[in-house]
Short mmCIF file of C-alpha atoms in Angstrom, two decimals:
data_model
loop_
_atom_site.label_atom_id
_atom_site.label_comp_id
_atom_site.label_asym_id
_atom_site.label_seq_id
_atom_site.Cartn_x
_atom_site.Cartn_y
_atom_site.Cartn_z
CA MET M 103 172.23 106.79 236.97
CA TYR M 104 173.52 109.98 235.68
CA ILE M 105 177.38 109.96 235.22
CA GLN M 106 179.10 113.21 234.44
CA LEU M 107 182.27 113.12 232.55
CA HIS M 108 184.95 115.43 233.38
CA LYS M 109 186.28 117.91 230.71
CA SER M 110 189.73 116.48 230.82
CA ILE M 111 188.46 113.18 229.65
CA VAL M 112 185.95 114.38 226.93
CA CYS M 113 188.22 116.78 225.23
CA PRO M 114 190.87 114.35 224.36
CA LEU M 115 188.38 111.82 223.14
CA VAL M 116 186.89 114.51 220.82
CA ILE M 117 190.37 115.59 219.67
CA GLU M 118 191.20 111.95 218.83
CA GLN M 119 188.05 111.40 216.76
CA VAL M 120 188.58 114.68 214.84
CA ASP M 121 192.14 113.59 214.04
CA PHE M 122 190.90 110.17 212.95
CA LEU M 123 188.32 111.65 210.66
CA LYS M 124 190.97 113.98 209.23
CA GLN M 125 193.21 111.10 208.62
CA LEU M 126 190.41 109.06 207.09
CA THR M 127 189.44 111.92 204.84
CA ALA M 128 193.22 112.29 203.76
CA VAL M 129 193.15 108.55 202.75
CA PHE M 130 189.88 108.93 200.73
CA GLU M 131 191.27 111.89 199.01
CA HIS M 132 194.55 110.03 198.15
CA GLN M 133 192.65 107.08 196.91
CA ARG M 134 190.40 109.17 194.74
CA TYR M 135 193.53 110.87 193.28
CA ILE M 136 195.09 107.42 192.46
CA GLU M 137 191.91 106.39 190.73
CA MET M 138 191.61 109.53 188.79
CA THR M 139 195.26 109.35 187.82
CA ARG M 140 194.71 105.82 186.60
CA PHE M 141 191.60 106.82 184.64
CA ILE M 142 193.56 109.78 182.95
CA LEU M 143 196.46 107.27 182.01
CA VAL M 144 194.06 104.64 180.58
CA LEU M 145 192.36 107.35 178.65
CA LEU M 146 195.57 108.75 177.11
CA VAL M 147 196.72 105.21 176.26
CA ILE M 148 193.47 104.67 174.31
CA LEU M 149 193.55 108.01 172.46
CA ALA M 150 197.29 107.64 171.58
CA SER M 151 197.14 103.96 170.53
CA PRO M 152 196.33 104.65 166.81
CA ILE M 153 199.04 107.23 166.79
CA LEU M 154 201.61 104.92 168.31
CA LYS M 155 200.61 102.20 165.86
CA ALA M 156 200.99 104.51 163.00
CA GLN M 157 204.38 105.51 164.07
CA SER M 158 205.83 102.03 164.36
CA THR M 159 209.63 102.08 163.88
CA ILE M 160 210.89 100.69 160.77
CA TYR M 161 214.55 99.79 160.65
CA SER M 162 216.34 101.09 157.69
CA LYS M 163 219.84 102.36 156.65
CA ALA M 164 221.06 104.04 153.54
CA TYR M 165 224.56 103.47 151.90
CA GLY M 166 226.18 105.80 149.50
CA GLU M 167 225.64 109.35 148.44
CA SER M 168 222.09 110.65 148.51
CA ASN M 169 222.63 112.37 145.17
CA ASN M 170 223.34 109.06 143.30
CA PRO M 171 220.53 107.02 141.84
CA ALA M 172 218.37 105.49 144.68
CA VAL M 173 218.01 101.74 145.00
CA ILE M 174 215.65 100.21 147.61
CA TYR M 175 216.21 96.37 148.52
CA ILE M 176 213.08 94.53 149.54
CA HIS M 177 213.85 91.32 151.38
CA GLY M 178 211.99 87.89 151.28
CA GLY M 179 209.70 86.58 153.94
CA PRO M 180 207.15 86.69 155.48
CA ARG M 181 209.56 86.09 158.47
CA GLY M 182 212.58 87.54 156.65
CA ASN M 183 214.93 90.56 156.91
CA SER M 184 217.48 92.40 154.89
CA THR M 185 220.54 91.51 157.07
CA LEU M 186 222.18 89.12 154.40
CA PHE M 187 221.95 91.66 151.72
CA GLU M 188 222.84 94.57 153.88
CA GLY M 189 225.78 92.54 155.46
CA THR M 190 227.16 91.37 152.03
CA THR M 191 226.12 93.59 149.18
CA ALA M 192 224.53 96.83 150.10
CA GLU M 193 227.92 98.81 150.60
CA SER M 194 229.57 97.10 147.48
CA LEU M 195 226.69 98.20 145.32
CA ALA M 196 226.76 101.65 146.84
CA ASN M 197 230.42 101.87 145.82
CA ARG M 198 229.44 101.68 142.24
CA GLY M 199 227.64 104.87 142.54
CA PHE M 200 224.18 104.14 143.97
CA TYR M 201 222.26 105.31 146.86
CA VAL M 202 221.20 101.87 148.37
CA ILE M 203 218.65 101.72 151.00
CA VAL M 204 217.65 98.64 153.03
CA TYR M 205 214.90 98.10 155.48
CA ASP M 206 213.06 95.43 157.44
CA ARG M 207 209.27 95.23 156.99
CA ARG M 208 207.01 95.98 160.06
CA GLY M 209 207.08 93.06 162.42
CA GLU M 210 210.10 91.45 160.79
CA GLY M 211 213.83 91.40 161.44
CA ARG M 212 214.89 94.45 163.35
CA SER M 213 211.44 96.14 162.90
CA VAL M 214 209.96 94.77 165.95
CA ASP M 215 206.13 95.46 166.04
CA THR M 216 203.68 93.33 168.03
CA THR M 217 200.66 95.02 166.18
CA ALA M 218 201.86 94.14 162.69
CA THR M 219 199.32 92.47 160.56
CA PHE M 220 201.59 91.27 157.73
CA THR M 221 199.25 92.11 154.94
CA PHE M 222 200.44 93.31 151.50
CA GLN M 223 198.73 96.70 152.08
CA GLU M 224 200.73 97.20 155.33
CA ALA M 225 203.89 96.33 153.27
CA LEU M 226 203.12 98.95 150.84
CA GLU M 227 202.63 101.48 153.46
CA ASP M 228 206.02 100.55 155.05
CA LEU M 229 207.67 101.14 151.60
CA ASN M 230 206.00 104.39 151.24
CA ALA M 231 207.29 105.45 154.62
CA ILE M 232 210.79 104.73 153.32
CA TYR M 233 210.24 106.95 150.30
CA LYS M 234 208.94 109.65 152.70
CA ASN M 235 211.87 109.15 155.14
CA TYR M 236 214.50 109.55 152.53
CA GLN M 237 212.68 112.16 150.51
CA LEU M 238 212.51 109.98 147.43
CA ARG M 239 210.31 110.98 144.38
CA SER M 240 211.15 107.79 142.66
CA ALA M 241 213.76 104.78 143.01
CA HIS M 242 215.04 101.68 141.50
CA ILE M 243 213.79 98.55 143.36
CA ILE M 244 215.64 95.26 143.89
CA ALA M 245 212.96 92.81 145.07
CA HIS M 246 214.13 89.33 146.30
CA SER M 247 212.18 86.10 146.78
CA PHE M 248 208.66 86.89 148.61
CA GLY M 249 209.84 90.49 148.14
CA GLY M 250 209.19 90.13 144.61
CA LEU M 251 205.40 90.11 145.25
CA VAL M 252 205.49 93.13 147.46
CA GLY M 253 207.80 94.90 144.68
CA THR M 254 205.34 93.97 141.97
CA LEU M 255 202.19 95.03 143.79
CA TYR M 256 203.94 98.41 144.91
CA THR M 257 204.99 99.12 141.43
CA GLN M 258 201.33 98.19 140.21
CA GLN M 259 199.80 100.70 142.60
CA TYR M 260 202.61 103.46 142.40
CA PRO M 261 204.19 103.17 139.02
CA GLU M 262 205.18 106.91 139.00
CA LYS M 263 207.62 106.08 142.08
CA VAL M 264 209.34 103.11 140.45
CA GLN M 265 212.12 103.73 137.90
CA SER M 266 212.72 100.06 137.49
CA LEU M 267 211.82 96.91 139.10
CA ILE M 268 214.48 94.15 139.33
CA LEU M 269 213.20 90.70 140.33
CA VAL M 270 215.94 88.49 142.00
CA GLY M 271 215.07 85.00 142.69
CA ALA M 272 211.41 86.45 143.05
CA LEU M 273 208.20 84.55 143.44
CA PHE M 274 205.65 85.41 140.79
CA SER M 275 203.52 82.25 140.39
CA GLN M 276 203.47 80.75 143.98
CA GLN M 277 201.58 77.59 143.34
CA GLN M 278 203.74 76.53 140.46
CA THR M 279 206.70 76.88 142.77
CA TYR M 280 205.06 74.62 145.33
CA ASN M 281 203.98 72.11 142.84
CA HIS M 282 207.61 72.11 141.36
CA ILE M 283 209.17 71.69 144.70
CA LEU M 284 206.92 68.75 145.75
CA ALA M 285 207.05 67.14 142.26
CA THR M 286 210.78 67.08 141.80
CA ALA M 287 211.45 66.19 145.44
CA LYS M 288 208.98 63.26 145.24
CA LYS M 289 210.68 62.02 141.93
CA ASN M 290 214.08 62.20 143.79
CA TYR M 291 212.73 60.08 146.71
CA LEU M 292 211.10 57.50 144.57
CA GLU M 293 214.39 57.04 142.73
CA LYS M 294 216.09 56.50 146.10
CA LYS M 295 213.18 54.31 147.13
CA ASP M 296 212.73 56.42 150.35
CA SER M 297 208.98 55.47 151.12
CA LEU M 298 208.88 57.52 154.21
CA MET M 299 209.61 60.91 152.55
CA VAL M 300 207.24 59.94 149.58
CA SER M 301 204.47 59.33 152.05
CA LYS M 302 205.23 62.75 153.74
CA ILE M 303 205.08 64.63 150.39
CA LEU M 304 201.79 62.84 149.69
CA GLU M 305 200.45 64.15 153.00
CA ILE M 306 201.63 67.76 152.14
CA GLU M 307 199.96 67.61 148.95
CA LYS M 308 196.60 67.01 150.87
CA LEU M 309 197.01 70.22 152.89
CA PRO M 310 195.01 73.31 152.05
CA LYS M 311 196.92 75.28 149.43
CA ASN M 312 196.14 78.64 151.19
CA SER M 313 197.53 77.57 154.53
CA ALA M 314 200.71 78.55 156.36
CA GLU M 315 201.51 74.88 157.04
CA TYR M 316 201.39 74.05 153.33
CA ARG M 317 203.84 76.78 152.49
CA LYS M 318 206.19 75.84 155.56
CA LYS M 319 206.19 72.19 154.51
CA CYS M 320 206.96 72.85 150.81
CA TYR M 321 209.90 75.13 151.74
CA GLU M 322 211.02 72.53 154.38
CA VAL M 323 211.20 69.87 151.59
CA ALA M 324 213.14 72.31 149.40
CA ALA M 325 215.62 73.13 152.11
CA LYS M 326 216.15 69.48 152.83
CA ASN M 327 216.93 68.88 149.31
CA ASN M 328 219.42 71.82 149.14
CA TYR M 329 217.24 73.67 146.60
CA PHE M 330 218.50 76.98 147.94
CA LYS M 331 222.11 76.20 147.90
CA MET M 332 224.53 76.93 145.06
CA PRO M 333 226.05 73.72 143.90
CA PHE M 334 229.83 74.62 143.94
CA PRO M 335 230.61 77.28 146.49
CA THR M 336 233.44 79.51 145.32
CA LYS M 337 236.12 81.21 147.54
CA GLU M 338 234.45 84.42 147.18
CA SER M 339 230.88 83.23 148.11
CA MET M 340 232.28 81.25 151.13
CA LEU M 341 234.15 84.31 152.26
CA LEU M 342 231.13 86.50 152.09
CA GLN M 343 229.15 83.79 154.04
CA GLU M 344 231.87 83.64 156.68
CA ASN M 345 232.24 87.31 157.16
CA TYR M 346 228.45 87.61 157.48
CA GLN M 347 228.20 84.80 159.99
CA ASN M 348 230.93 86.63 162.07
CA SER M 349 229.26 89.97 161.85
CA ASP M 350 226.60 91.92 163.83
CA PHE M 351 224.28 91.37 160.85
CA ALA M 352 224.05 87.69 161.60
CA LYS M 353 223.62 88.40 165.29
CA ASN M 354 220.43 90.53 164.34
CA ASN M 355 219.20 87.98 161.86
CA ILE M 356 215.79 87.96 163.73
CA ARG M 357 213.10 85.61 162.50
CA ASN M 358 209.53 86.23 163.54
CA ASP M 359 207.94 82.72 163.43
CA ASN M 360 204.48 84.30 163.85
CA ALA M 361 204.79 86.34 160.66
CA PRO M 362 203.82 83.56 158.15
CA LEU M 363 200.84 82.47 160.37
CA LEU M 364 199.47 86.08 160.53
CA PHE M 365 200.10 86.60 156.89
CA TYR M 366 198.02 83.70 155.94
CA ARG M 367 195.27 84.66 158.55
CA ASN M 368 195.10 88.30 157.53
CA GLU M 369 196.02 88.35 153.85
CA VAL M 370 193.45 87.18 151.42
CA ASN M 371 195.77 87.05 148.46
CA ASN M 372 198.24 84.66 150.10
CA ASN M 373 198.87 82.30 147.01
CA MET M 374 199.24 84.65 144.04
CA ASP M 375 200.31 84.49 140.39
CA THR M 376 201.56 88.09 139.50
CA SER M 377 202.25 87.18 135.96
CA PRO M 378 199.29 89.21 134.53
CA ILE M 379 200.36 92.32 136.76
CA LEU M 380 203.99 92.06 135.40
CA ILE M 381 202.85 91.69 131.89
CA ASN M 382 200.77 94.94 132.24
CA LEU M 383 203.47 96.76 134.24
CA LYS M 384 206.26 96.38 131.42
CA LYS M 385 204.22 98.82 129.31
CA HIS M 386 204.73 101.58 131.98
CA VAL M 387 208.03 100.55 133.98
CA LYS M 388 211.29 98.95 133.13
CA LEU M 389 211.47 95.27 134.34
CA TYR M 390 214.33 93.23 134.91
CA ALA M 391 215.04 89.71 136.31
CA ILE M 392 218.15 87.82 137.84
CA TYR M 393 217.70 84.17 138.75
CA GLY M 394 220.19 81.59 139.51
CA VAL M 395 220.38 78.70 137.05
CA GLN M 396 220.35 76.19 139.94
CA ASP M 397 217.60 77.90 141.95
CA GLN M 398 215.57 74.70 142.30
CA ILE M 399 212.32 76.21 143.63
CA PHE M 400 211.58 77.30 140.20
CA SER M 401 210.49 75.08 137.08
CA PRO M 402 212.11 75.52 133.63
CA LYS M 403 208.63 76.70 132.59
CA GLN M 404 208.67 79.46 135.20
CA PHE M 405 212.22 80.56 133.96
CA LYS M 406 210.73 80.64 130.38
CA ASP M 407 207.69 82.69 131.48
CA ILE M 408 209.49 85.36 133.39
CA LYS M 409 212.13 85.62 130.66
CA ASN M 410 209.20 86.14 128.05
CA ILE M 411 207.69 88.82 130.45
CA VAL M 412 210.82 90.82 130.92
CA THR M 413 212.33 90.06 127.59
CA ASP M 414 215.63 88.59 126.68
CA ASP M 415 217.69 91.74 127.07
CA ASN M 416 216.28 92.31 130.52
CA PHE M 417 216.70 88.72 131.81
CA LYS M 418 219.92 87.30 133.43
CA SER M 419 220.49 83.65 134.49
CA ILE M 420 223.65 83.19 136.29
CA ASP M 421 225.27 79.73 136.41
CA ASN M 422 226.50 78.09 139.77
CA CYS M 423 224.06 80.17 141.42
CA SER M 424 220.93 79.40 143.33
CA HIS M 425 218.43 81.49 145.23
CA TYR M 426 220.81 84.27 146.55
CA PRO M 427 222.61 85.55 143.42
CA PHE M 428 224.05 88.66 145.37
CA VAL M 429 225.93 86.13 147.53
CA ASP M 430 226.48 83.26 145.32
CA GLN M 431 227.93 85.35 142.34
CA GLN M 432 228.21 88.77 143.89
CA ILE M 433 230.42 90.27 141.18
CA GLU M 434 228.22 89.15 138.27
CA PHE M 435 225.24 90.39 140.14
CA ILE M 436 226.47 93.78 140.88
CA ASN M 437 227.86 94.06 137.34
CA THR M 438 224.46 93.23 135.80
CA VAL M 439 222.59 95.82 138.12
CA GLU M 440 225.10 98.49 137.23
CA GLN M 441 224.81 97.89 133.60
CA TRP M 442 221.04 98.03 133.51
CA LEU M 443 220.64 101.10 135.85
CA LYS M 444 223.29 103.19 134.32
#
């Protein structure tokens, strides 16, 4: 049977189909636009990632007049920052006629960077960035604790950029420090007949010496035995600590717990003795050292060794002082730095 559709019925049907096809085409075009946009954005991120990584923001701040002798402070770590030195000492030292620059290494403290590798080479690059940012040809370096290793390696690689290197409670023979901490603590626990802690130290001694866990456990033992604390706090040191704890610096005392783990994973030279480097450096750069007499992470032999390296005139031991001379005995610390550098 042949059926003839009236024009009034066919036309609307055709029009509806055409409209539907137009809408469908528009949807496909929009979807294509979205996919193309996504592709371009992904491509831009991939191309820009090396640039973004290279331009990681390093926290830094300068105190004093830029025409004064420049002094760069290198903090401890890995996992450290410069807030304690900055919050207690940087400005006071600058008031003695220095241009004092503090900074936090990449991935540590206020220099947040999830791509940081925590290698020594990266630390040297960060320090070079500070020189460039502040347009410094050369500077004096104050290197504290683990920062002593960074400062020593930097001076070895760029001696022309370092007018002098001041080691402050600085590591230089790491394994000797770990051995001393464990041996002296074990002796203390044996005298107290604390068999539980003695057994814990024996377990620590079995750990791989190039591991983050070994380092962490050694320093935990040191902290538990107050190796980092001055024996008799003075009014001045307590006031400095109190002011720091109530300041924004303490609020920004950011500790990246992943830093030591990544350092030991990525850095081959994670248990160093820089004594040979320092012996060679003193032929080319002025070396100084400030240590607290009661800084119990160092053995008498280590004190003697570092004194022999920098010579008697360039070595300062401060009594009633532990691992943080710039807080424990700030006036004597600043006076010593000023005397040496001026």
